[in-house]
Amino acid sequence: MGAEVKPREDDPRLFRENVYKSWQVMSEVVNRISDECFIVHLGPNRGAGYDCLSLVTRNSEGGPRSHFLLNRNGVNALVSDDVFEDVWGRVTKDGAKKVADRIIKLTGLTRATGQIDSPSTRTCSQVLKWIEENQEEDFFVVPLTWLVGGEQLLEIKTATYSQEKWPIDDHGPEISLGIGGEELERLSQADQNPEHLSGM
């Protein structure tokens, strides 16, 4: 998955571009599928430096099933266990919608017949709006539990949630948005509505 290319350390501006593109692709996917889904940050193969935005649904037992991983700290994605090469180059050349359509086809996710309004679509809308307003800054968009402790956090009580609302073990549903080391906004996918974005 492009482990030899690590823009997060070597080219932070490029890493932030990849983060932006990952949310563009994710938004195009979740707005076109009817499956219940969760937007998850994953770092598979610990030590390899992967930083992936992933789409998860529930399997037949109700547990999490990952459909694709968009590695922002590399050049490729993993789609249905197959390498999807040069994902960020494809987004630049063909656009996020075309890349998303290809991913949906490869994963077998269920295409929606009408407009979708879900926690995932609202999360994407809010994150993209925030990135577009701050993309010239040293921004971050990460799960709250991924912050290492040196950041200045908003004085907001950590959300509580059930396994039913958020069936992911790797991290909770809260997403922290900030610039430099300062958290400026926070949202929770497990309790998402159009006005839930905090710290605005």
mmCIF file of C-alpha atoms in Angstrom, residues 3-4 35 45 59 64-65 80 102 115 119 122 126 129 141 143-144 147 155 157 189 198:
data_model
loop_
_atom_site.group_PDB
_atom_site.id
_atom_site.type_symbol
_atom_site.label_atom_id
_atom_site.label_comp_id
_atom_site.label_asym_id
_atom_site.label_seq_id
_atom_site.Cartn_x
_atom_site.Cartn_y
_atom_site.Cartn_z
ATOM 1 C CA ALA A 3 4.702 2.008 2.526
ATOM 2 C CA GLU A 4 7.837 3.396 0.865
ATOM 3 C CA ASP A 35 -25.769 0.275 3.273
ATOM 4 C CA ASN A 45 0.126 -3.362 9.842
ATOM 5 C CA ASN A 59 -21.126 -8.405 8.760
ATOM 6 C CA PRO A 64 -17.391 -4.691 11.551
ATOM 7 C CA ARG A 65 -16.434 -5.449 7.957
ATOM 8 C CA SER A 80 -11.864 -5.610 -1.337
ATOM 9 C CA ARG A 102 -15.135 2.337 -9.322
ATOM 10 C CA GLN A 115 -30.858 10.826 -1.982
ATOM 11 C CA PRO A 119 -24.614 10.070 9.862
ATOM 12 C CA ARG A 122 -23.469 14.469 7.280
ATOM 13 C CA GLN A 126 -19.072 18.826 7.717
ATOM 14 C CA LYS A 129 -16.558 22.124 4.597
ATOM 15 C CA VAL A 141 -8.708 15.551 11.056
ATOM 16 C CA PRO A 143 -10.192 10.360 15.806
ATOM 17 C CA LEU A 144 -10.125 12.049 19.202
ATOM 18 C CA LEU A 147 -4.365 12.672 19.676
ATOM 19 C CA GLU A 155 -13.455 21.736 26.861
ATOM 20 C CA LYS A 157 -17.073 16.165 27.568
ATOM 21 C CA GLN A 189 -20.568 10.068 14.171
ATOM 22 C CA SER A 198 -19.147 21.543 18.266
#
